Short mmCIF file of C-alpha atoms in Angstrom, two decimals:
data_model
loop_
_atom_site.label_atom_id
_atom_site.label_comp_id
_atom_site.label_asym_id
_atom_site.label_seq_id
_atom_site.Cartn_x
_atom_site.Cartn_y
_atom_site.Cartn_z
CA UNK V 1 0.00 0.00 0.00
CA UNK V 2 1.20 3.48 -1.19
CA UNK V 3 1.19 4.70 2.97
CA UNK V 4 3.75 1.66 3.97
CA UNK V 5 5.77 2.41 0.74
CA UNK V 6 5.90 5.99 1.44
CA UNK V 7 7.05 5.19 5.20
CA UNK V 8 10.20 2.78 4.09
CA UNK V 9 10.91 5.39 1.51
CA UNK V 10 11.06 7.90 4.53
CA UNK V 11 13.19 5.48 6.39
CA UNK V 12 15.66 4.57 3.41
CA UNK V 13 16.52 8.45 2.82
CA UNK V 14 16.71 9.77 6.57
CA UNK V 15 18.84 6.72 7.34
CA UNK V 16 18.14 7.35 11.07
CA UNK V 17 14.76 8.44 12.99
CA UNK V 18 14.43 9.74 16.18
CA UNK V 19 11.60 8.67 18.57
CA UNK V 20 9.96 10.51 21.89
CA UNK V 21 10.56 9.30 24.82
CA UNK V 22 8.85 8.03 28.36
CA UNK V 23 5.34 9.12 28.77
CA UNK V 24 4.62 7.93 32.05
CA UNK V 25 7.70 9.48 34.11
CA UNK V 26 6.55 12.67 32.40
CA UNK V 27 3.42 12.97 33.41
CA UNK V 28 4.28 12.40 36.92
CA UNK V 29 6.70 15.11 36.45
CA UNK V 30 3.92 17.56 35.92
CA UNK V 31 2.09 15.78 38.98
CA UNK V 32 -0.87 13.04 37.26
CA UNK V 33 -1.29 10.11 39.71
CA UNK V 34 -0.91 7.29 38.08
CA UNK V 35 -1.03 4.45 40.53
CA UNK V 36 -4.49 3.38 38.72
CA UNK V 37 -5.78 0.49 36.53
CA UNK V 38 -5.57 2.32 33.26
CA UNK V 39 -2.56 4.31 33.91
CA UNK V 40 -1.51 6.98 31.86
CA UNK V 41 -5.16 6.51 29.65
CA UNK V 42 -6.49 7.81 32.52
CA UNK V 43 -5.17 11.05 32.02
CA UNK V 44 -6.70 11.16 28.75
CA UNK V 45 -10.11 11.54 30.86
CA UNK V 46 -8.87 13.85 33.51
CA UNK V 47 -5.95 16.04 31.81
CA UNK V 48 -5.48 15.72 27.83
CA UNK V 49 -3.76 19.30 27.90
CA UNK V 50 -1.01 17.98 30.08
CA UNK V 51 -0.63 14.76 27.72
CA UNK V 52 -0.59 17.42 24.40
CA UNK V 53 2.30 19.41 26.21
CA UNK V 54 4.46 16.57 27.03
CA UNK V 55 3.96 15.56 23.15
CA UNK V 56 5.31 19.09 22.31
CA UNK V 57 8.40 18.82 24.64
CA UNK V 58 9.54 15.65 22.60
CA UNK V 59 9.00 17.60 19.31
CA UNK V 60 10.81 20.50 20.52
CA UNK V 61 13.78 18.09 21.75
CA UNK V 62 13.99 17.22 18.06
CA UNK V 63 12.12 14.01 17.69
CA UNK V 64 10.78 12.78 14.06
CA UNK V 65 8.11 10.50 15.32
CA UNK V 66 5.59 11.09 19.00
CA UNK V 67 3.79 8.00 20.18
CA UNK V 68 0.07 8.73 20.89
CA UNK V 69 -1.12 7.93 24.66
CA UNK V 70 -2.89 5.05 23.70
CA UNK V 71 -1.12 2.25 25.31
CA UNK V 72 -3.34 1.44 28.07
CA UNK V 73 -6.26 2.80 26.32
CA UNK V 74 -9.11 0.06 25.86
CA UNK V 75 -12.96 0.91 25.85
CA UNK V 76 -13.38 -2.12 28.29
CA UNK V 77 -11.08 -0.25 30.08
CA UNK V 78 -13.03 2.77 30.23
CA UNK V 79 -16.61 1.25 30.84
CA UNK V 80 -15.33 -0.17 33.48
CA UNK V 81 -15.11 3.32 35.26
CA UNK V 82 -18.61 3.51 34.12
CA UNK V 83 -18.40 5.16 31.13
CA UNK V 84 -20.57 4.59 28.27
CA UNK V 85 -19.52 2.86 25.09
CA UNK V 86 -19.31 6.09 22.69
CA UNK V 87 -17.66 7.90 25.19
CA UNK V 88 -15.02 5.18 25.94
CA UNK V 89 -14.68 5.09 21.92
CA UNK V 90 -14.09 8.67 21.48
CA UNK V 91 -11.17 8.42 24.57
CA UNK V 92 -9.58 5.76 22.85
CA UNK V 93 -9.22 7.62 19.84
CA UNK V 94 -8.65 10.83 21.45
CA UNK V 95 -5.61 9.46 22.40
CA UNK V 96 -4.29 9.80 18.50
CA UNK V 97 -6.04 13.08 17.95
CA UNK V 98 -4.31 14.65 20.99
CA UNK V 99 -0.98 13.74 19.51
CA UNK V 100 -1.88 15.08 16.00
CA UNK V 101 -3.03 18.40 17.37
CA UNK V 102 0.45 18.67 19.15
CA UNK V 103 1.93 17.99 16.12
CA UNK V 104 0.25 20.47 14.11
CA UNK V 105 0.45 23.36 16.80
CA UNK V 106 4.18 22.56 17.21
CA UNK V 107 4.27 23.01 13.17
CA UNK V 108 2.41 26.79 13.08
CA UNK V 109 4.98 27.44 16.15
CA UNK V 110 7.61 27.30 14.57
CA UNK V 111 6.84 28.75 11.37
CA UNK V 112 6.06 31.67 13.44
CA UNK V 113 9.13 31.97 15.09
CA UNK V 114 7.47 31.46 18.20
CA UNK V 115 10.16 30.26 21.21
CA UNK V 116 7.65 28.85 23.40
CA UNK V 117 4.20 27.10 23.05
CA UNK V 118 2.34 25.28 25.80
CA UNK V 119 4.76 26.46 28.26
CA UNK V 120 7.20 24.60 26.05
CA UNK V 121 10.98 26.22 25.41
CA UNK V 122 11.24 25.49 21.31
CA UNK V 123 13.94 27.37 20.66
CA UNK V 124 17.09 29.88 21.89
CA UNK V 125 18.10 32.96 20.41
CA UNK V 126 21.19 33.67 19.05
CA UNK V 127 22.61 36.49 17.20
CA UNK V 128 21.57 34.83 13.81
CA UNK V 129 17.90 34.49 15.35
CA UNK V 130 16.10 31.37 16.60
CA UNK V 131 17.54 28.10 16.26
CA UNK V 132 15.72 25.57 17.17
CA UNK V 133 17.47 22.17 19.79
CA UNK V 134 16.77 20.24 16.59
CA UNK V 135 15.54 20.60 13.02
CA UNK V 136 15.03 17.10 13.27
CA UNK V 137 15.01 15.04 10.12
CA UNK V 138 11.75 15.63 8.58
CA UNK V 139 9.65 18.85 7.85
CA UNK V 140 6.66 17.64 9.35
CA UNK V 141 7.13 15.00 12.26
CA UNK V 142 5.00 11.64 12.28
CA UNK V 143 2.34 10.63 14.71
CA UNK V 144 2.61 6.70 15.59
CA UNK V 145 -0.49 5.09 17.78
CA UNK V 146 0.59 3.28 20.82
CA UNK V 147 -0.83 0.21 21.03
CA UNK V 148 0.16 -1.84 24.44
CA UNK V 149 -0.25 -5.41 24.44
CA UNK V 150 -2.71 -7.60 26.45
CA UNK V 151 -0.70 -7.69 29.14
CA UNK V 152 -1.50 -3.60 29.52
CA UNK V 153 -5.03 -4.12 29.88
CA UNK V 154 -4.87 -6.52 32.66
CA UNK V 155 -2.37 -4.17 34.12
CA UNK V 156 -0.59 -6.86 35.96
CA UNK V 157 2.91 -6.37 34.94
CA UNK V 158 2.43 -9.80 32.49
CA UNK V 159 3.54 -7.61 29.49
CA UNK V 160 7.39 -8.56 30.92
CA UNK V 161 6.07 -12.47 31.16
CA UNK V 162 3.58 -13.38 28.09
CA UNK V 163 0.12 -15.16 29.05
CA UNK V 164 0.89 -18.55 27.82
CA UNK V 165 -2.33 -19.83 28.89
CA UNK V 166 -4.32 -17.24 26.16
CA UNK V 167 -4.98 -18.48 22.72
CA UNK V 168 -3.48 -16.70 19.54
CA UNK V 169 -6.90 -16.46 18.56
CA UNK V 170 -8.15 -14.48 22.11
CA UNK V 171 -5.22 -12.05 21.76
CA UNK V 172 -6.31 -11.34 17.85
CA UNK V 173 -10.11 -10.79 19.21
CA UNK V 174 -8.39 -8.11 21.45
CA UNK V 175 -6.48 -6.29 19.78
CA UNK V 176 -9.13 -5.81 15.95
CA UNK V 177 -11.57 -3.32 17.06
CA UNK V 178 -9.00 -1.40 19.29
CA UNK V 179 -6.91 -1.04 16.25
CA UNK V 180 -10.10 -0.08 13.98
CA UNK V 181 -10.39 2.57 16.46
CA UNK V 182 -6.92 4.07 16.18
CA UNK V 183 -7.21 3.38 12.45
CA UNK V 184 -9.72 5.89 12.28
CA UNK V 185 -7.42 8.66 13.44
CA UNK V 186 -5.42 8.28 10.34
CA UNK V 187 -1.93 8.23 12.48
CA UNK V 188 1.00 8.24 10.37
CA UNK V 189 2.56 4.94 11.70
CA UNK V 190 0.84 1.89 14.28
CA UNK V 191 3.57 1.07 17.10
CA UNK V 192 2.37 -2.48 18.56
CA UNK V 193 4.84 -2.02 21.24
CA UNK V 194 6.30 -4.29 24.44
CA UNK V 195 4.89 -7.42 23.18
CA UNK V 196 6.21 -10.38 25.10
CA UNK V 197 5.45 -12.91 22.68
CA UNK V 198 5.92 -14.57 19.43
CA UNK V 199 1.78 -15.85 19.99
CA UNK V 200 0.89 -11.75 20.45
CA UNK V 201 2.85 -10.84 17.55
CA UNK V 202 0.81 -13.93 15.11
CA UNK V 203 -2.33 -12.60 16.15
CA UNK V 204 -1.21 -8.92 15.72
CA UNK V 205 0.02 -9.92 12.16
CA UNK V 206 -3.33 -11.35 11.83
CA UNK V 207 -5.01 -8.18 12.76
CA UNK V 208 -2.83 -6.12 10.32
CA UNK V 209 -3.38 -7.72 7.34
CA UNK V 210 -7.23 -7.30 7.48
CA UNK V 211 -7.03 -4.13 5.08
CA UNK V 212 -10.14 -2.66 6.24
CA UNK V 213 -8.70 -2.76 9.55
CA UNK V 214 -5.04 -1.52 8.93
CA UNK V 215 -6.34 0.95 6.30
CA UNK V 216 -2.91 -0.05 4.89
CA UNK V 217 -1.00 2.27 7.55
CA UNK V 218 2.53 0.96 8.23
CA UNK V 219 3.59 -0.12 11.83
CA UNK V 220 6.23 -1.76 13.82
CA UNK V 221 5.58 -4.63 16.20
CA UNK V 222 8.39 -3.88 19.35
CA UNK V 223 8.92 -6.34 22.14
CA UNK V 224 10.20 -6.42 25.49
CA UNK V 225 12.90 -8.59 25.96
CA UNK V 226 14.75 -10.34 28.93
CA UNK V 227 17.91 -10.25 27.34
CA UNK V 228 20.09 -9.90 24.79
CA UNK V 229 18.14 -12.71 22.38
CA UNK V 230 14.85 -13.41 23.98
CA UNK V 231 11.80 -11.72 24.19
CA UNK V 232 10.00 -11.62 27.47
CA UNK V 233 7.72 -15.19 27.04
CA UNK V 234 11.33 -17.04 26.30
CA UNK V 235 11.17 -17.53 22.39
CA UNK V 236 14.10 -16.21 20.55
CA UNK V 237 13.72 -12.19 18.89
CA UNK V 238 15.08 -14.36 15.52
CA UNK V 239 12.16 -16.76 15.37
CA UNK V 240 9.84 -13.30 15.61
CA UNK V 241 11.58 -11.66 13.36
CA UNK V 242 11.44 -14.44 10.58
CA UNK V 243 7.58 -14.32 10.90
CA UNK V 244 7.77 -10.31 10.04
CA UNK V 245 10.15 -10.67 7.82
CA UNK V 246 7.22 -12.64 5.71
CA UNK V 247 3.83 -10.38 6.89
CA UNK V 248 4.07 -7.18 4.62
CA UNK V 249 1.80 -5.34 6.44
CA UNK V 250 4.33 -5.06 9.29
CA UNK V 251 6.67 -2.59 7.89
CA UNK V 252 9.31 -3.01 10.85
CA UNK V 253 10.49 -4.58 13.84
CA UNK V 254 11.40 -3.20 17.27
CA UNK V 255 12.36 -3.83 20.58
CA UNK V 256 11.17 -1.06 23.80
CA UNK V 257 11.04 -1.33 27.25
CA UNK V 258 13.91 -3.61 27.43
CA UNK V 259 17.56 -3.16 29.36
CA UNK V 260 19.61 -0.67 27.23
CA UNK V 261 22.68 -3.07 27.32
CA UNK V 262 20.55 -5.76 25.45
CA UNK V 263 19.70 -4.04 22.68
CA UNK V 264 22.64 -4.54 20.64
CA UNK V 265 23.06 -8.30 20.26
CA UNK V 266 19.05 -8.27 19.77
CA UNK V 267 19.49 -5.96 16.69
CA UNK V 268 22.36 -8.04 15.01
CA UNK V 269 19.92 -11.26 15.75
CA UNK V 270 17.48 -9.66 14.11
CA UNK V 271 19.28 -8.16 10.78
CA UNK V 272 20.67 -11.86 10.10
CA UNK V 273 16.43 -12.80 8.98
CA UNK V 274 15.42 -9.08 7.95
CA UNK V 275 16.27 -5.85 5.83
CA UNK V 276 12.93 -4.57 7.58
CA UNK V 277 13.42 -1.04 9.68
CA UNK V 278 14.32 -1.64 13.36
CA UNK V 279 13.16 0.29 15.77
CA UNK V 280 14.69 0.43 19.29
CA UNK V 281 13.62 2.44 22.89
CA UNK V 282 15.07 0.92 25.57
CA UNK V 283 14.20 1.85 29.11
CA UNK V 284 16.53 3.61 31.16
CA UNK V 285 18.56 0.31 32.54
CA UNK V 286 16.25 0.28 36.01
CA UNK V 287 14.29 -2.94 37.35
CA UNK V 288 10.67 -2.15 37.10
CA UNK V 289 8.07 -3.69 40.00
CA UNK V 290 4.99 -4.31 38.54
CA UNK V 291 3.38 -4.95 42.71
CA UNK V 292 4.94 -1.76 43.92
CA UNK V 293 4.80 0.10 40.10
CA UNK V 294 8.07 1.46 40.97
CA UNK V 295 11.59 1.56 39.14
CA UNK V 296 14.93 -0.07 41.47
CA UNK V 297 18.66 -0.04 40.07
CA UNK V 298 20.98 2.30 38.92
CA UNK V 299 20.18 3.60 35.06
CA UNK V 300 22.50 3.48 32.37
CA UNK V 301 24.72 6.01 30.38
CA UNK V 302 21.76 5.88 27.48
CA UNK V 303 22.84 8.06 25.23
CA UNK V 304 25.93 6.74 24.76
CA UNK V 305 24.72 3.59 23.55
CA UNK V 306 23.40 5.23 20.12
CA UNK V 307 26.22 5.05 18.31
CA UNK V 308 26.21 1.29 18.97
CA UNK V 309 22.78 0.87 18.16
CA UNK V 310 23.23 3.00 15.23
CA UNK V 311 26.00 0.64 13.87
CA UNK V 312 24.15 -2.29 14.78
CA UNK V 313 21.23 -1.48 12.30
CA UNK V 314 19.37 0.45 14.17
CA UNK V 315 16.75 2.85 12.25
CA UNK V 316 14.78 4.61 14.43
CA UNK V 317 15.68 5.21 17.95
CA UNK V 318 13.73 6.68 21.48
CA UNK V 319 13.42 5.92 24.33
CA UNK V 320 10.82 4.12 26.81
CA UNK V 321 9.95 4.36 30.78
CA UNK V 322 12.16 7.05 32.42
CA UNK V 323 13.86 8.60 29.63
CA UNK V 324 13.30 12.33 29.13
CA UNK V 325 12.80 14.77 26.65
CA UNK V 326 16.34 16.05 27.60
CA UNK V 327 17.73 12.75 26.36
CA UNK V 328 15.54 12.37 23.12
CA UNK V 329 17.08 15.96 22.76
CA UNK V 330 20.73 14.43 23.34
CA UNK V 331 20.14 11.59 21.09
CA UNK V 332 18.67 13.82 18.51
CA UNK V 333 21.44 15.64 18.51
CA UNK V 334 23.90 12.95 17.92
CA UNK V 335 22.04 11.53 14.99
CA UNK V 336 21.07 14.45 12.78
CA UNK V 337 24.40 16.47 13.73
#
């Protein structure tokens, strides 16, 4: 389809992408409570504007591609706070509409010359005007809709295990009309992202090849991995990324919420089955507990792992839980120089 064409075009003459970074830890930043069910979706109902800024702060930092707020968003999820069924619909895909409307205003910004927006620092002077942290590598930025796994809905942490005891065909029930929804949006890219399983990703291949669906809209499938050659469930990132490698509609391959010093040996596993783009955005290196929801450990150096990634066959590149819109500025930085 000419959409997923015109995204591995993008891809092939960038050579490098940069991604956003954490949602979560940002939003606490700017004080949301998210020790609930539905996590940051939740936000969507109570404080959208706060969800649109923190979208802004990643475009300012220079990244090429935001991730909508959609991960945890579910309209089971919703009704069961007691909402009805259009209004958990139109929260759902309010989570892709908030993220194109950031987009957008960011755009008019800075075609204005403006050096703030949203409370947002775009740019610095300088005595040949305003330059902005980074141009970034494309004129107008893409919008990709999170989509979470299972394992987000039942908000139990088993996005970092798999559900072995679900069928293939359970997990592609889930996840069809929650993508029709985000379909609808018309986001630039789909990012199916910390998937523990080789099962999740069949049934999400499944899902994406129904065209009336995927409306033929590219999108990555990125999984969270225990280490360096397994994703979370135990089967090997190789034997995943030889299924992709045959399912068109998946335009690329990507690992997230994973320990930064795995993500090298999982990227040379995976270019040895697939040209396919590779997305990677690690977490910051801490231990997350899914009974406390709380981060333990030291984090790593994180930007100075791009390079490596970069080398490695790495295409697009962000970061996950904890990483800030500081670092997606650093990271920018390195890669469009």
């Amino acid at each position: 389809m000419a959409k997923r064409r015109a995204f591995l075009d993008i891809i092939k003459k960038k050579g490098a992408l940069v991604l956003d970074g954490g949602l979560g830890s940002e939003l606490e930043r700017y004080g949301c409570d998210l020790q609930h069910k539905l996590w940051s979706a939740k936000v969507l109902m109570d404080q959208p504007d706060v969800i649109k800024k923190i979208h802004i702060s990643y475009l300012a930092a220079g990244a090429d591609i935001i991730q909508s707020s959609g991960y945890q968003a579910t309209v089971a999820g919703f009704k069961g706070l007691g909402l009805g069924t259009e209004e958990a619909i139109e929260l759902v895909k309010l989570s892709v509409r908030l993220a194109v409307q950031a987009r957008n205003e960011f755009l008019e910004a800075k075609a204005t010359g403006a050096l703030t927006l949203r409370g947002i620092t775009l740019g610095e002077e300088t005595p040949d005007g305003v330059r902005y942290f980074s141009e970034g590598a494309l004129p107008k930025p893409l919008v990709a809709a999170s989509v979470g796994p299972y394992g987000a809905f039942l908000a139990d942490g088993s996005e970092y295990r798999g559900y072995p005891d679900v069928q293939t065909e359970y997990l592609e029930v889930f996840h069809i009309p929650r993508l029709a929804l985000f379909c609808e949006e018309n986001p630039d890219i789909l990012s199916f992202e910390t998937i523990p399983s080789y099962d999740e990703a069949i049934a999400i291949a499944r899902a994406m090849s129904d065209p009336y669906t995927s409306r033929g809209i590219p999108g990555w499938i990125a999984f969270s991995c225990k280490d360096g050659h397994h994703v979370s469930s135990g089967e090997t990132i190789i034997k995943c990324a030889e299924m992709i490698d045959k399912v068109r509609p998946i335009t690329g391959i990507g690992v997230n919420c994973t320990k930064p010093e795995y993500v090298e040996s999982l990227i040379k596993d995976i270019r040895t089955v697939t040209d396919k783009p590779i997305a990677v955005y690690p977490n910051l290196g801490e231990s997350y507990d899914s009974e406390t929801k709380t981060w333990y450990g030291d984090p790593a150096s994180f930007v100075d792992y791009v390079d490596v990634w970069r080398n490695a066959g790495a295409d697009i590149i962000g970061g996950c839980c904890r990483t800030t819109p500081e670092i997606i500025r650093d990271i920018a930085r390195k890669i469009h120089k």
